[in-house]
CSV table of C-alpha atoms and ligand atoms in Angstrom, one decimal:
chain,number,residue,atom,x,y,z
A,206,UNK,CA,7.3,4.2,-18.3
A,207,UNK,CA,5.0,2.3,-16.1
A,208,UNK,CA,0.8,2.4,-17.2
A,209,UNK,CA,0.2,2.4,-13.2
A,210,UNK,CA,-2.0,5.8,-12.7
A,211,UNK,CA,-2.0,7.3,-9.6
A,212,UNK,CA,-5.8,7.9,-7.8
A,213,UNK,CA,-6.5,10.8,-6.0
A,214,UNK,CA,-9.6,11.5,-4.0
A,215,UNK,CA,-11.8,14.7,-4.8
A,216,UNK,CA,-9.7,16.5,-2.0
A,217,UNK,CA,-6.4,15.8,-3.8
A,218,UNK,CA,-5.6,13.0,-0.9
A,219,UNK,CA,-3.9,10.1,-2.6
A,220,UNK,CA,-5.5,6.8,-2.4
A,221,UNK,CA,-4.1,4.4,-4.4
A,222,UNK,CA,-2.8,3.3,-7.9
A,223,UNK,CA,-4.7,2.0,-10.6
A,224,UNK,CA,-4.2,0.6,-14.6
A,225,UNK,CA,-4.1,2.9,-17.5
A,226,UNK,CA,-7.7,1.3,-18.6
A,227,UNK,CA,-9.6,1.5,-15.1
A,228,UNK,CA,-8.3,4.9,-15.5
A,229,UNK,CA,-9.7,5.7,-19.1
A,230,UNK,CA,-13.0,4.2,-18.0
A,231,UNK,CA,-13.4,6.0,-14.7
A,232,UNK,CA,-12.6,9.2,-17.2
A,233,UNK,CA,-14.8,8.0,-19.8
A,234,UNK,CA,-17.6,7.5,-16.9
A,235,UNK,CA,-17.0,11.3,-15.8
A,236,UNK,CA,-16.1,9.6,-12.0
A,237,UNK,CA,-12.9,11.3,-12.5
A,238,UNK,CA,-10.9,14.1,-14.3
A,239,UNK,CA,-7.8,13.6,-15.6
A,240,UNK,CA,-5.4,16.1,-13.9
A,241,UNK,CA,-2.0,15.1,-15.0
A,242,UNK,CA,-1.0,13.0,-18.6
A,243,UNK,CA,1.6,10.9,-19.4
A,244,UNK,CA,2.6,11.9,-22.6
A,245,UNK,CA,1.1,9.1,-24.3
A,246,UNK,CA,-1.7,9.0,-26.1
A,247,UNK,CA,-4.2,6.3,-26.2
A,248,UNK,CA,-5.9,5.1,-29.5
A,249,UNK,CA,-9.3,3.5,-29.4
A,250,UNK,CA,-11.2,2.7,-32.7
A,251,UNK,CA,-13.0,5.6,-32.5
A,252,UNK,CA,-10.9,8.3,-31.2
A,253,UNK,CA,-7.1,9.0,-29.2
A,254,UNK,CA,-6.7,11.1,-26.3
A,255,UNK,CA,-3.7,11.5,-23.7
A,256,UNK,CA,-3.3,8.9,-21.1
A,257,UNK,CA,-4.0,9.7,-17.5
A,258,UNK,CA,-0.7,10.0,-15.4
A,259,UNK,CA,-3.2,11.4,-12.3
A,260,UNK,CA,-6.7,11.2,-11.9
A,261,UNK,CA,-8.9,13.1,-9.3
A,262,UNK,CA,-12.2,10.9,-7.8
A,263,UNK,CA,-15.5,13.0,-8.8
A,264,UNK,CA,-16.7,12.3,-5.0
A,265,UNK,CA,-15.3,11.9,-2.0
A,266,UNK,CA,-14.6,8.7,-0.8
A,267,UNK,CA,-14.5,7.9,2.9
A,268,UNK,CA,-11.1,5.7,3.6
A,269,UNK,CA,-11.3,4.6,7.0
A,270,UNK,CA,-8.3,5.1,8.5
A,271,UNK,CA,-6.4,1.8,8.8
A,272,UNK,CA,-9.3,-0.4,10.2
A,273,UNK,CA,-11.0,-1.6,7.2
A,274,UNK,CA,-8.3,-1.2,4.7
A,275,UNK,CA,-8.0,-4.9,4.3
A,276,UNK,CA,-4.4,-6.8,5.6
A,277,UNK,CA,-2.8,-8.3,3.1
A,278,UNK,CA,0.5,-10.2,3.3
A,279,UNK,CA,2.2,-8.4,0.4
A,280,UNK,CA,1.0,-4.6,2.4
A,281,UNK,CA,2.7,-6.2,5.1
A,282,UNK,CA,5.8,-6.7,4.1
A,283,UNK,CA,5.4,-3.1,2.4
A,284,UNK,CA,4.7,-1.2,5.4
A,285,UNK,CA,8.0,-3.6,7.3
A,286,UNK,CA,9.8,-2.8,4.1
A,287,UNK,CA,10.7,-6.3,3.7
A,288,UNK,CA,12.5,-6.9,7.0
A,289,UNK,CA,12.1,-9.1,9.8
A,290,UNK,CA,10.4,-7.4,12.8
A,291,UNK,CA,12.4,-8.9,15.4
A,292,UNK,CA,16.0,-9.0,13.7
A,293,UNK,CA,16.0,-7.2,10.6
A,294,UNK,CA,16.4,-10.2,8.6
A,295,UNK,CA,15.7,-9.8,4.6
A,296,UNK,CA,15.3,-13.4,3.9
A,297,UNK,CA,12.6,-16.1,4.1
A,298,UNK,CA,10.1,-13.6,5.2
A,299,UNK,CA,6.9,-14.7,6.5
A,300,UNK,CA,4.1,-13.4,8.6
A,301,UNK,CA,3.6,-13.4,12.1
A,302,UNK,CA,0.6,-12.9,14.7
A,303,UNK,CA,2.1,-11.1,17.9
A,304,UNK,CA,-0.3,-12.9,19.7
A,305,UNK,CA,-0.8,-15.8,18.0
A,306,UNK,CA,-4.2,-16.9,16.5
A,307,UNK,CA,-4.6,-20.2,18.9
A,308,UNK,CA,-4.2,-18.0,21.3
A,309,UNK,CA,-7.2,-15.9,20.3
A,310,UNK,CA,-5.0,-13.0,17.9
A,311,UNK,CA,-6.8,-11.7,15.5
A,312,UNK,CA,-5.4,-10.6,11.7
A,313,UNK,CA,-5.5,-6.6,12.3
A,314,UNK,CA,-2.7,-4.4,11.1
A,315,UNK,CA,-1.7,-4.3,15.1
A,316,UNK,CA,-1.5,-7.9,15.1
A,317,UNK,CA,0.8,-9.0,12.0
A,318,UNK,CA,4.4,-8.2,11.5
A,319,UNK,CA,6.6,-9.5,9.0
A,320,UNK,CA,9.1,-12.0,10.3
A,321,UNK,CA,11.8,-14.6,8.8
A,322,UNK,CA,11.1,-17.8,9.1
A,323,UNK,CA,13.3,-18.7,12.1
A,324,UNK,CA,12.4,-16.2,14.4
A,325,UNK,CA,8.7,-17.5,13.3
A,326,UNK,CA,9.6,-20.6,14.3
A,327,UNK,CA,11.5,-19.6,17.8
A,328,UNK,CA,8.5,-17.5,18.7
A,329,UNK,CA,6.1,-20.0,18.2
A,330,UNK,CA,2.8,-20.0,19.6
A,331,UNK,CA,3.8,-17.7,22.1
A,332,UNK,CA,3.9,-13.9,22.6
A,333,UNK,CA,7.4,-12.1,22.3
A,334,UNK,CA,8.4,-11.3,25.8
A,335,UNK,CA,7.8,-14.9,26.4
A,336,UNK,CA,10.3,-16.3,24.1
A,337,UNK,CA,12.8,-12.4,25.1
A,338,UNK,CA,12.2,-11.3,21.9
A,339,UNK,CA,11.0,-7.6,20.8
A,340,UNK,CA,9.5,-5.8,18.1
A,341,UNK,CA,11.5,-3.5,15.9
A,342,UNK,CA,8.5,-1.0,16.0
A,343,UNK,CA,5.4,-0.8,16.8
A,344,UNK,CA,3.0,-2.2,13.9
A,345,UNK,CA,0.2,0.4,12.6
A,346,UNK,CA,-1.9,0.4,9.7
A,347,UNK,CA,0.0,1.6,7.0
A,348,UNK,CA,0.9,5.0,5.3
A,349,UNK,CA,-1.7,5.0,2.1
A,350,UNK,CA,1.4,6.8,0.2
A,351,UNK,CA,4.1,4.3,1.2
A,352,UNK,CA,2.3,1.6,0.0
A,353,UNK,CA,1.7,3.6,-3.4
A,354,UNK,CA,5.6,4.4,-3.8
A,355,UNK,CA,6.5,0.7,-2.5
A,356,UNK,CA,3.3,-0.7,-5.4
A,357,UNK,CA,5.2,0.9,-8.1
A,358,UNK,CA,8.8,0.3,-9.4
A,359,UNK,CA,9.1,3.9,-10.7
A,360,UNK,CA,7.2,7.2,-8.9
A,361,UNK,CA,6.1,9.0,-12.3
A,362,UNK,CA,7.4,12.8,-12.1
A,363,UNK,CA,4.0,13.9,-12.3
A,364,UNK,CA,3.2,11.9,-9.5
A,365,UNK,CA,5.5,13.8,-6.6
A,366,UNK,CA,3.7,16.7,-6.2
A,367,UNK,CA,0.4,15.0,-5.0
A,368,UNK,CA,2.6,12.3,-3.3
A,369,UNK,CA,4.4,15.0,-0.9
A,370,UNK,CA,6.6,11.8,0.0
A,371,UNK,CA,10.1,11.3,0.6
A,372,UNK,CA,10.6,8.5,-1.8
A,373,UNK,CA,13.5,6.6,-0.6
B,164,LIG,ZN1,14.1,-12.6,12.1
């Protein structure tokens, strides 16, 4: 079973996932309660306790939605779930800017899509309809819970409740 602990914010809102021992120390810090366990138990020099499955944030934290969570290639290609915008393609994935950056695009969730590597190259530095090709979907900034499921190669069963996902 994985050591990945799943972070919820003080109003139960899943935020992200985190290591066993960020866990233990945001516990051991009183900035979070431990809601769920693993079953394990963790042994320090001192003392053993269970290990955090779930944690629950102390205080709220403000996610803003989508704009400042920071673009990353690897969320990317999570939210596109590792296919090519424009054909579907699963291999040689890169990224692309719609509108390109030497043509003043900027790196916002709006602006990147996951593409394979030839369609990268037919596009260019041009925009889509320029080249007659089109988007799958539209890009938005990701689904905080898809990226959690899609970060972790097994959803703990304590986990589903909070998640209130469909996980594929
Ligand atoms: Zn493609």
């Amino acid at each position: 079973m994985s050591d990945k602990v799943l972070v919820l914010n003080a109003t139960y809102e899943p935020l992200n996932v985190c290591s066993a021992r960020r866990a233990i120390v945001l516990v051991l810090k009183q900035k979070a309660e431990a809601i769920e366990t693993s079953g394990r138990v963790f042994h320090s020099a001192e003392n053993a306790f269970p290990l955090p499955a779930v944690i629950r944030l102390s205080n709220f934290v403000r996610v803003p939605h989508g704009k400042t969570r920071r673009v990353s290639r690897r969320a990317v290609l999570a939210r596109d779930r590792h296919s090519c915008q424009y054909c579907g393609s699963r291999f040689h994935l890169t990224i692309d800017h719609i509108i390109p950056r030497s043509r003043g695009g900027e790196s916002t969730w709006e602006n990147i899509v996951t593409s394979c590597a030839p369609c990268n190259s037919r596009k260019g530095d041009r925009l889509p309809y320029e080249v007659n090709m089109r988007l799958r979907s539209k890009p938005r900034p990701p689904d905080p819970k898809a990226l959690i499921c899609m970060a972790v190669s097994e959803i703990h069963l304590s986990w589903k409740r909070y998640l209130d996902y469909a996980v594929a």
